[in-house]
Short mmCIF file of C-alpha atoms in Angstrom, two decimals:
data_model
loop_
_atom_site.label_atom_id
_atom_site.label_comp_id
_atom_site.label_asym_id
_atom_site.label_seq_id
_atom_site.Cartn_x
_atom_site.Cartn_y
_atom_site.Cartn_z
CA UNK A 9 -147.11 -54.80 5.14
CA UNK A 10 -143.67 -53.94 3.75
CA UNK A 11 -142.26 -53.29 7.23
CA UNK A 12 -143.72 -56.57 8.52
CA UNK A 13 -142.10 -58.48 5.65
CA UNK A 14 -138.69 -56.85 6.17
CA UNK A 15 -138.70 -57.38 9.94
CA UNK A 16 -139.85 -61.01 9.58
CA UNK A 17 -137.01 -61.70 7.15
CA UNK A 18 -134.59 -60.02 9.55
CA UNK A 19 -135.71 -62.24 12.40
CA UNK A 20 -135.49 -65.42 10.29
CA UNK A 21 -131.98 -64.45 9.16
CA UNK A 22 -130.74 -64.05 12.74
CA UNK A 23 -132.42 -67.35 13.73
CA UNK A 24 -130.77 -69.22 10.87
CA UNK A 25 -127.38 -67.67 11.71
CA UNK A 26 -127.56 -68.92 15.29
CA UNK A 27 -128.70 -72.44 14.42
CA UNK A 28 -126.45 -73.03 11.44
CA UNK A 29 -122.73 -73.81 11.79
CA UNK A 30 -119.93 -71.88 10.13
CA UNK A 31 -118.98 -72.88 6.62
CA UNK A 32 -116.67 -75.82 6.51
CA UNK A 33 -117.12 -76.75 10.16
CA UNK A 34 -117.99 -80.37 10.76
CA UNK A 35 -119.21 -81.71 14.09
CA UNK A 36 -119.69 -85.40 14.92
CA UNK A 37 -123.40 -86.17 14.75
CA UNK A 38 -123.44 -88.50 17.73
CA UNK A 39 -121.48 -90.16 20.48
CA UNK A 40 -120.23 -93.56 19.40
CA UNK A 41 -119.55 -96.17 22.09
CA UNK A 42 -118.63 -99.72 21.10
CA UNK A 43 -119.97 -101.11 24.39
CA UNK A 44 -121.06 -99.68 27.74
CA UNK A 45 -118.14 -98.16 29.65
CA UNK A 46 -119.22 -99.99 32.80
CA UNK A 47 -118.78 -103.35 31.03
CA UNK A 48 -115.03 -102.95 30.58
CA UNK A 49 -112.09 -101.93 32.65
CA UNK A 50 -111.71 -98.14 32.86
CA UNK A 51 -108.11 -98.20 31.75
CA UNK A 52 -109.22 -99.35 28.25
CA UNK A 53 -111.39 -96.27 27.63
CA UNK A 54 -110.22 -93.92 24.83
CA UNK A 55 -111.88 -90.62 24.03
CA UNK A 56 -111.76 -89.30 20.46
CA UNK A 57 -112.21 -85.64 19.57
CA UNK A 58 -112.36 -84.40 15.98
CA UNK A 59 -111.08 -80.86 15.38
CA UNK A 60 -111.45 -79.42 11.91
CA UNK A 61 -111.05 -75.79 10.83
CA UNK A 62 -109.62 -72.77 12.59
CA UNK A 63 -108.43 -73.09 16.19
CA UNK A 64 -110.23 -70.64 18.45
CA UNK A 65 -111.68 -70.07 21.90
CA UNK A 66 -114.32 -72.80 21.46
CA UNK A 67 -111.58 -75.30 20.59
CA UNK A 68 -109.82 -74.34 23.83
CA UNK A 69 -113.06 -74.90 25.77
CA UNK A 70 -113.65 -78.28 24.15
CA UNK A 71 -110.12 -79.51 24.92
CA UNK A 72 -110.35 -78.36 28.53
CA UNK A 73 -113.68 -80.20 28.92
CA UNK A 74 -112.27 -83.31 27.22
CA UNK A 75 -109.24 -83.41 29.53
CA UNK A 76 -111.46 -83.03 32.61
CA UNK A 77 -113.80 -85.77 31.39
CA UNK A 78 -110.94 -88.11 30.56
CA UNK A 79 -109.37 -87.55 33.98
CA UNK A 80 -112.72 -88.04 35.75
CA UNK A 81 -113.31 -91.40 34.02
CA UNK A 82 -109.67 -92.49 34.28
CA UNK A 83 -109.42 -92.76 30.47
CA UNK A 84 -106.36 -94.44 28.99
CA UNK A 85 -105.93 -91.93 26.18
CA UNK A 86 -107.43 -88.82 24.58
CA UNK A 87 -107.00 -88.77 20.80
CA UNK A 88 -107.36 -85.42 19.00
CA UNK A 89 -107.94 -85.95 15.27
CA UNK A 90 -106.61 -82.71 13.82
CA UNK A 91 -107.07 -80.98 10.47
CA UNK A 92 -106.49 -77.25 10.71
CA UNK A 93 -105.00 -74.41 8.68
CA UNK A 94 -104.11 -72.55 11.91
CA UNK A 95 -105.80 -70.41 14.50
CA UNK A 96 -105.71 -67.54 16.88
CA UNK A 97 -102.67 -67.00 19.12
CA UNK A 98 -104.25 -66.62 22.53
CA UNK A 99 -106.39 -69.72 22.14
CA UNK A 100 -103.37 -71.70 20.86
CA UNK A 101 -101.19 -70.77 23.85
CA UNK A 102 -103.98 -71.77 26.29
CA UNK A 103 -104.52 -75.11 24.52
CA UNK A 104 -100.78 -75.92 24.60
CA UNK A 105 -100.55 -75.04 28.28
CA UNK A 106 -103.46 -77.40 29.10
CA UNK A 107 -102.00 -80.19 26.99
CA UNK A 108 -98.53 -79.88 28.49
CA UNK A 109 -100.03 -80.20 31.99
CA UNK A 110 -102.63 -82.81 31.20
CA UNK A 111 -102.84 -85.72 33.68
CA UNK A 112 -104.27 -87.86 30.82
CA UNK A 113 -102.12 -88.95 27.84
CA UNK A 114 -103.02 -86.97 24.73
CA UNK A 115 -102.29 -88.06 21.17
CA UNK A 116 -102.60 -85.54 18.35
CA UNK A 117 -103.39 -87.55 15.25
CA UNK A 118 -103.19 -85.48 12.05
CA UNK A 119 -105.72 -87.26 9.93
CA UNK A 120 -107.41 -88.61 7.93
CA UNK A 121 -105.35 -88.63 4.73
CA UNK A 122 -105.30 -85.19 3.19
CA UNK A 123 -105.39 -83.42 6.54
CA UNK A 124 -102.84 -80.84 7.65
CA UNK A 125 -101.56 -79.23 10.82
CA UNK A 126 -100.67 -75.68 9.90
CA UNK A 127 -99.63 -72.83 12.19
CA UNK A 128 -101.47 -73.44 15.49
CA UNK A 129 -101.66 -77.17 14.65
CA UNK A 130 -97.86 -77.40 14.81
CA UNK A 131 -97.77 -76.07 18.36
CA UNK A 132 -100.56 -78.43 19.43
CA UNK A 133 -98.75 -81.38 17.87
CA UNK A 134 -95.57 -80.55 19.76
CA UNK A 135 -97.45 -80.08 23.04
CA UNK A 136 -99.11 -83.51 22.86
CA UNK A 137 -97.66 -86.54 24.63
CA UNK A 138 -97.82 -88.48 21.34
CA UNK A 139 -97.71 -87.05 17.84
CA UNK A 140 -98.99 -89.16 14.92
CA UNK A 141 -99.91 -88.57 11.29
CA UNK A 142 -101.96 -90.40 8.71
CA UNK A 143 -100.48 -91.10 5.26
CA UNK A 144 -100.59 -88.19 2.77
CA UNK A 145 -100.75 -85.48 5.43
CA UNK A 146 -98.49 -82.50 6.15
CA UNK A 147 -97.36 -80.26 8.98
CA UNK A 148 -95.66 -76.86 9.18
CA UNK A 149 -95.88 -73.14 8.34
CA UNK A 150 -95.98 -71.97 11.93
CA UNK A 151 -94.68 -68.44 11.51
CA UNK A 152 -96.79 -65.99 13.57
CA UNK A 153 -98.71 -63.35 11.61
CA UNK A 154 -100.09 -59.95 12.52
CA UNK A 155 -103.34 -58.34 11.60
CA UNK A 156 -104.68 -55.33 9.85
CA UNK A 157 -103.27 -56.42 6.50
CA UNK A 158 -99.95 -54.73 7.20
CA UNK A 159 -96.45 -55.98 7.78
CA UNK A 160 -95.22 -56.13 11.37
CA UNK A 161 -92.40 -53.74 12.08
CA UNK A 162 -89.00 -55.39 12.45
CA UNK A 163 -88.69 -54.97 16.23
CA UNK A 164 -92.16 -56.27 16.99
CA UNK A 165 -91.77 -59.08 14.46
CA UNK A 166 -88.57 -60.21 16.18
CA UNK A 167 -90.22 -60.15 19.59
CA UNK A 168 -93.27 -62.13 18.44
CA UNK A 169 -91.17 -64.65 16.52
CA UNK A 170 -88.69 -65.19 19.34
CA UNK A 171 -91.51 -65.73 21.79
CA UNK A 172 -93.15 -68.30 19.47
CA UNK A 173 -89.81 -70.06 18.95
CA UNK A 174 -89.26 -70.25 22.73
CA UNK A 175 -92.74 -71.68 23.20
CA UNK A 176 -92.35 -74.49 20.66
CA UNK A 177 -88.76 -75.33 21.59
CA UNK A 178 -89.78 -75.71 25.21
CA UNK A 179 -92.52 -78.13 24.13
CA UNK A 180 -90.07 -79.97 21.89
CA UNK A 181 -87.61 -80.43 24.75
CA UNK A 182 -90.34 -81.67 27.06
CA UNK A 183 -91.69 -84.20 24.56
CA UNK A 184 -88.30 -85.17 23.05
CA UNK A 185 -89.00 -83.94 19.52
CA UNK A 186 -86.98 -82.15 16.86
CA UNK A 187 -86.47 -78.62 18.20
CA UNK A 188 -84.38 -77.43 15.23
CA UNK A 189 -87.12 -78.14 12.71
CA UNK A 190 -89.69 -76.55 15.02
CA UNK A 191 -87.66 -73.35 15.01
CA UNK A 192 -87.46 -73.43 11.19
CA UNK A 193 -91.22 -73.96 10.99
CA UNK A 194 -91.70 -70.75 13.02
CA UNK A 195 -88.96 -68.60 11.48
CA UNK A 196 -89.15 -69.77 7.84
CA UNK A 197 -92.66 -71.27 7.63
CA UNK A 198 -91.35 -74.58 6.30
CA UNK A 199 -93.70 -77.55 5.86
CA UNK A 200 -93.03 -81.28 5.54
CA UNK A 201 -94.89 -84.50 4.73
CA UNK A 202 -95.75 -87.22 7.16
CA UNK A 203 -92.78 -89.39 6.04
CA UNK A 204 -90.33 -86.51 6.43
CA UNK A 205 -91.79 -85.67 9.82
CA UNK A 206 -91.23 -89.25 11.03
CA UNK A 207 -87.67 -89.39 9.66
CA UNK A 208 -86.50 -86.21 11.44
CA UNK A 209 -88.30 -86.88 14.74
CA UNK A 210 -91.09 -84.35 14.49
CA UNK A 211 -93.71 -87.07 15.12
CA UNK A 212 -93.63 -90.43 16.83
CA UNK A 213 -95.40 -92.61 14.28
CA UNK A 214 -97.50 -92.89 11.12
CA UNK A 215 -100.85 -94.72 11.44
CA UNK A 216 -103.22 -95.52 8.58
CA UNK A 217 -106.28 -95.31 10.83
CA UNK A 218 -107.30 -95.29 14.49
CA UNK A 219 -107.10 -99.08 14.88
CA UNK A 220 -103.54 -98.97 13.52
CA UNK A 221 -102.82 -96.11 15.94
CA UNK A 222 -104.02 -98.15 18.99
CA UNK A 223 -102.05 -101.19 17.89
CA UNK A 224 -98.79 -99.20 17.61
CA UNK A 225 -99.38 -97.35 20.89
CA UNK A 226 -100.18 -100.41 22.98
CA UNK A 227 -97.42 -100.57 25.59
CA UNK A 228 -96.04 -97.12 24.64
CA UNK A 229 -94.73 -95.17 27.64
CA UNK A 230 -95.61 -91.49 28.15
CA UNK A 231 -94.42 -88.91 30.71
CA UNK A 232 -97.23 -87.46 32.82
CA UNK A 233 -97.03 -84.85 35.59
CA UNK A 234 -97.33 -87.61 38.20
CA UNK A 235 -94.87 -89.98 36.53
CA UNK A 236 -94.51 -92.36 33.60
CA UNK A 237 -97.36 -94.53 32.32
CA UNK A 238 -97.45 -97.44 29.88
CA UNK A 239 -100.52 -97.39 27.63
CA UNK A 240 -102.74 -100.49 27.61
CA UNK A 241 -104.70 -100.26 24.37
CA UNK A 242 -105.56 -103.88 23.58
CA UNK A 243 -109.36 -104.20 23.10
CA UNK A 244 -110.09 -100.54 23.76
CA UNK A 245 -113.52 -99.00 24.12
CA UNK A 246 -113.79 -95.73 22.18
CA UNK A 247 -116.12 -92.83 22.76
CA UNK A 248 -116.37 -89.92 20.36
CA UNK A 249 -116.88 -86.55 21.98
CA UNK A 250 -119.28 -84.18 20.28
CA UNK A 251 -119.75 -80.46 20.84
CA UNK A 252 -122.41 -79.45 23.35
CA UNK A 253 -125.21 -77.08 22.31
CA UNK A 254 -123.54 -74.20 24.12
CA UNK A 255 -120.20 -74.93 22.49
CA UNK A 256 -121.85 -75.20 19.10
CA UNK A 257 -123.63 -71.89 19.64
CA UNK A 258 -120.42 -70.19 20.71
CA UNK A 259 -118.55 -71.75 17.79
CA UNK A 260 -121.10 -70.30 15.40
CA UNK A 261 -121.09 -66.82 16.98
CA UNK A 262 -117.28 -66.68 17.20
CA UNK A 263 -116.85 -67.41 13.49
CA UNK A 264 -115.48 -64.25 11.71
CA UNK A 265 -118.11 -64.50 8.96
CA UNK A 266 -120.94 -64.75 11.45
CA UNK A 267 -119.55 -61.81 13.47
CA UNK A 268 -119.67 -59.62 10.36
CA UNK A 269 -123.25 -60.79 9.59
CA UNK A 270 -124.29 -60.02 13.19
CA UNK A 271 -122.81 -56.52 13.01
CA UNK A 272 -124.65 -55.98 9.69
CA UNK A 273 -127.99 -57.29 11.00
CA UNK A 274 -127.57 -55.24 14.18
CA UNK A 275 -126.95 -52.05 12.27
CA UNK A 276 -129.77 -52.74 9.78
CA UNK A 277 -132.17 -53.50 12.62
CA UNK A 278 -131.45 -50.18 14.32
CA UNK A 279 -131.81 -48.32 11.03
CA UNK A 280 -135.20 -49.93 10.30
CA UNK A 281 -136.38 -49.17 13.83
CA UNK A 282 -135.49 -45.47 13.40
CA UNK A 283 -137.19 -45.35 10.02
CA UNK A 284 -140.34 -46.91 11.49
CA UNK A 285 -140.46 -46.20 15.24
CA UNK A 286 -142.61 -48.68 17.15
CA UNK A 287 -141.95 -51.62 14.82
CA UNK A 288 -140.17 -53.24 17.81
CA UNK A 289 -138.94 -56.42 16.05
CA UNK A 290 -136.14 -54.71 14.05
CA UNK A 291 -134.86 -53.00 17.20
CA UNK A 292 -134.98 -56.23 19.27
CA UNK A 293 -133.27 -58.32 16.59
CA UNK A 294 -130.70 -55.56 16.01
CA UNK A 295 -129.89 -55.23 19.70
CA UNK A 296 -129.49 -59.00 20.18
CA UNK A 297 -127.26 -59.20 17.09
CA UNK A 298 -125.02 -56.40 18.30
CA UNK A 299 -124.70 -57.96 21.77
CA UNK A 300 -123.67 -61.27 20.25
CA UNK A 301 -121.26 -59.51 17.87
CA UNK A 302 -119.59 -57.61 20.72
CA UNK A 303 -119.37 -60.82 22.77
CA UNK A 304 -117.58 -62.46 19.90
CA UNK A 305 -115.28 -59.44 19.76
CA UNK A 306 -114.04 -60.33 23.23
CA UNK A 307 -112.76 -63.71 22.10
CA UNK A 308 -111.54 -62.84 18.58
CA UNK A 309 -108.62 -60.62 17.51
CA UNK A 310 -110.84 -57.73 16.44
CA UNK A 311 -109.46 -54.74 14.61
CA UNK A 312 -111.45 -51.87 16.09
CA UNK A 313 -110.85 -49.70 13.02
CA UNK A 314 -113.07 -52.25 11.22
CA UNK A 315 -115.72 -51.96 13.95
CA UNK A 316 -115.56 -48.16 13.65
CA UNK A 317 -116.14 -48.35 9.88
CA UNK A 318 -119.16 -50.62 10.36
CA UNK A 319 -120.61 -48.20 12.93
CA UNK A 320 -119.92 -45.32 10.49
CA UNK A 321 -121.92 -47.20 7.87
CA UNK A 322 -124.88 -47.36 10.29
CA UNK A 323 -124.57 -43.61 10.98
CA UNK A 324 -124.53 -42.86 7.23
CA UNK A 325 -127.66 -44.99 6.68
CA UNK A 326 -129.44 -43.14 9.50
CA UNK A 327 -128.28 -39.76 8.16
CA UNK A 328 -129.99 -40.54 4.87
CA UNK A 329 -133.30 -40.03 6.68
CA UNK A 330 -132.59 -36.37 7.48
CA UNK A 331 -130.19 -35.24 4.76
CA UNK A 332 -131.27 -35.43 1.13
CA UNK A 333 -128.16 -36.77 -0.61
CA UNK A 334 -129.62 -38.46 -3.72
CA UNK A 335 -128.32 -41.80 -2.35
CA UNK A 336 -124.73 -40.68 -1.80
CA UNK A 337 -124.87 -41.39 1.96
CA UNK A 338 -126.23 -44.88 1.28
CA UNK A 339 -123.43 -45.57 -1.21
CA UNK A 340 -120.92 -44.28 1.34
CA UNK A 341 -122.49 -46.57 3.95
CA UNK A 342 -122.16 -49.62 1.72
CA UNK A 343 -118.49 -48.83 1.00
CA UNK A 344 -117.82 -48.25 4.74
CA UNK A 345 -119.54 -51.53 5.60
CA UNK A 346 -117.46 -53.45 3.07
CA UNK A 347 -114.15 -51.90 4.25
CA UNK A 348 -115.12 -52.48 7.87
CA UNK A 349 -115.72 -56.19 7.21
CA UNK A 350 -112.43 -56.38 5.32
CA UNK A 351 -110.53 -55.06 8.31
CA UNK A 352 -112.70 -56.61 11.03
CA UNK A 353 -110.48 -59.56 12.01
CA UNK A 354 -106.96 -58.58 13.02
CA UNK A 355 -105.02 -61.13 11.02
CA UNK A 356 -103.51 -61.44 7.55
CA UNK A 357 -104.26 -65.18 7.41
CA UNK A 358 -106.96 -65.49 4.68
CA UNK A 359 -108.46 -68.57 6.33
CA UNK A 360 -109.30 -66.56 9.45
CA UNK A 361 -110.64 -63.44 7.73
CA UNK A 362 -114.18 -62.67 6.63
CA UNK A 363 -114.97 -64.14 3.21
CA UNK A 364 -114.78 -61.47 0.48
CA UNK A 365 -117.75 -63.07 -1.27
CA UNK A 366 -119.75 -62.74 1.92
CA UNK A 367 -118.58 -59.14 2.33
CA UNK A 368 -119.82 -58.13 -1.14
CA UNK A 369 -123.09 -60.03 -0.78
CA UNK A 370 -124.02 -58.66 2.67
CA UNK A 371 -122.94 -55.09 1.90
CA UNK A 372 -125.00 -55.00 -1.29
CA UNK A 373 -128.04 -56.64 0.39
CA UNK A 374 -127.94 -54.14 3.25
CA UNK A 375 -127.54 -51.28 0.80
CA UNK A 376 -130.51 -52.46 -1.30
CA UNK A 377 -132.73 -52.89 1.76
CA UNK A 378 -131.84 -49.40 3.08
CA UNK A 379 -132.39 -47.88 -0.38
CA UNK A 380 -135.84 -49.52 -0.68
CA UNK A 381 -136.86 -48.35 2.78
CA UNK A 382 -135.74 -44.79 1.96
CA UNK A 383 -137.63 -44.92 -1.33
CA UNK A 384 -140.88 -45.95 0.36
CA UNK A 385 -140.42 -43.38 3.13
CA UNK A 386 -139.84 -40.55 0.67
CA UNK A 387 -142.74 -41.73 -1.49
CA UNK A 388 -145.04 -41.76 1.53
CA UNK A 389 -143.94 -38.25 2.54
CA UNK A 390 -144.64 -36.90 -0.96
CA UNK A 391 -148.06 -38.48 -1.30
CA UNK A 392 -151.05 -36.33 -0.45
CA UNK A 393 -152.88 -37.39 2.70
CA UNK A 394 -156.08 -39.27 1.96
CA UNK A 395 -157.74 -39.36 5.36
CA UNK A 396 -158.63 -36.75 7.97
CA UNK A 397 -159.36 -33.07 7.47
CA UNK A 398 -156.17 -32.41 5.48
CA UNK A 399 -157.13 -35.22 3.13
CA UNK A 400 -160.23 -33.27 2.02
CA UNK A 401 -158.26 -30.32 0.54
CA UNK A 402 -158.37 -30.37 -3.25
CA UNK A 403 -161.36 -32.68 -3.48
CA UNK A 404 -164.61 -31.83 -5.30
CA UNK A 405 -167.82 -31.54 -3.29
CA UNK A 406 -171.47 -31.14 -4.28
CA UNK A 407 -173.54 -28.28 -2.92
CA UNK A 408 -176.67 -29.21 -0.98
CA UNK A 409 -179.25 -27.08 0.83
CA UNK A 410 -178.76 -25.08 4.03
CA UNK A 411 -175.06 -24.32 3.43
CA UNK A 412 -173.99 -27.93 3.32
CA UNK A 413 -171.85 -29.79 0.83
CA UNK A 414 -171.58 -33.51 0.19
CA UNK A 415 -168.16 -35.17 -0.07
CA UNK A 416 -166.86 -38.67 0.61
CA UNK A 417 -170.29 -39.92 1.69
CA UNK A 418 -170.86 -37.20 4.33
CA UNK A 419 -172.38 -33.74 4.68
CA UNK A 420 -170.17 -30.88 5.81
CA UNK A 421 -170.82 -27.26 6.66
CA UNK A 422 -169.17 -25.00 4.12
CA UNK A 423 -168.34 -21.32 3.60
CA UNK A 424 -168.70 -19.74 0.18
CA UNK A 425 -171.74 -21.67 -1.08
CA UNK A 426 -174.27 -18.90 -0.62
CA UNK A 427 -176.12 -18.26 -3.86
CA UNK A 428 -174.99 -21.53 -5.44
CA UNK A 429 -177.59 -23.91 -6.73
CA UNK A 430 -177.92 -27.39 -5.29
CA UNK A 431 -175.80 -29.86 -7.23
CA UNK A 432 -173.11 -27.30 -8.10
CA UNK A 433 -169.55 -28.68 -7.97
CA UNK A 434 -167.11 -26.82 -5.71
CA UNK A 435 -163.45 -27.41 -4.79
CA UNK A 436 -162.40 -27.65 -1.14
CA UNK A 437 -159.51 -25.27 -0.43
CA UNK A 438 -159.33 -25.40 3.36
CA UNK A 439 -160.78 -26.69 6.63
CA UNK A 440 -161.40 -24.55 9.75
CA UNK A 441 -163.03 -26.04 12.83
CA UNK A 442 -164.88 -28.69 10.77
CA UNK A 443 -166.13 -26.04 8.35
CA UNK A 444 -165.01 -26.41 4.76
CA UNK A 445 -163.82 -23.48 2.72
CA UNK A 446 -164.70 -23.95 -0.91
CA UNK A 447 -164.57 -22.21 -4.26
CA UNK A 448 -166.43 -22.83 -7.46
CA UNK A 449 -164.82 -25.58 -9.45
CA UNK A 450 -163.88 -24.94 -13.06
CA UNK A 451 -164.47 -28.54 -14.01
#
């Protein structure tokens, strides 16, 4: 019963992890179309994509799909509403490359009010054909960071920074934006408000909302790979792009917090399967969780020292089965799991690391579950067997006629009852080929 309860909870936890989105992520609930696309001229179609949170591989996939869709339907403009603290380097470079070569005009609109474009958002803003901001927004702090919680050595830091500067200056020259400020944003992590950005030529305009944006961009000329194009945005039809189920699933799995949970569930599932061979469900859930976690590792900047510590935690939990340590191995496993999660994502940016609250909660929960399982296993091992031949030893039996004794509702042949009167109480001390060995009971 206890094993069934634990395995059921484990399965429900994995199911909820897959179906729920990462904390803070918001996805448009539906596609909004003001009127059928076929009822208007194609050149008036504008796609809107909302990006909020960290920039990662799923963001790259969504932007690639959006560009392809916009090109296929001959859309007039693709608007990316951006609010991000930053993101992962490889995904950012891929996004910028696709935006710089897009055959469809792209406008990065940092909004609504209160939004920001930090780190990766700066590069995306510079790569877009049009850069706009809503009132009370900010942009900046684009200095590249390294992982592992350690400072980058001076030589490597210079290489990484120079490469990032070259990337953003090239985009600035292509789009005609302020290259000097872009370099300062990378080298000195400076940030500015929307008004300052407009004054020094970092962005093209400030728009209070999307309607204001369309009004200001109507007739605006952009440079595309196949030549210049003047935007016609009077009476536009807008369509909001939502994430597909696959993209949403990948976005959930690729979230650093979810990756740590998957590693924890995977390790716990294997431990429970080894404690109770044949339970099946813990092993299946654990294997699926580990596969998903390792897939996410291929698209995230994983620090493999963190993965090694998580695997060490699993080994310590398993070792508790064979080595009596009074709980020391379990405590070591909890500490190793916590440190592994702390080091799991190779970045010093707090917004892209595993939540420390989540680390403590998951590590303690896993430790408690393992400790309870060990407790019940040890208790079961120490309990005397109560069924079968070995379960008869130590019990009292009553002597009957013809060398038989009565115990647990059945008659057994017995040695050592000769001369004893019927009804005499005897203690069972052994069993040999279905014959009980008894001695006179003192009670």
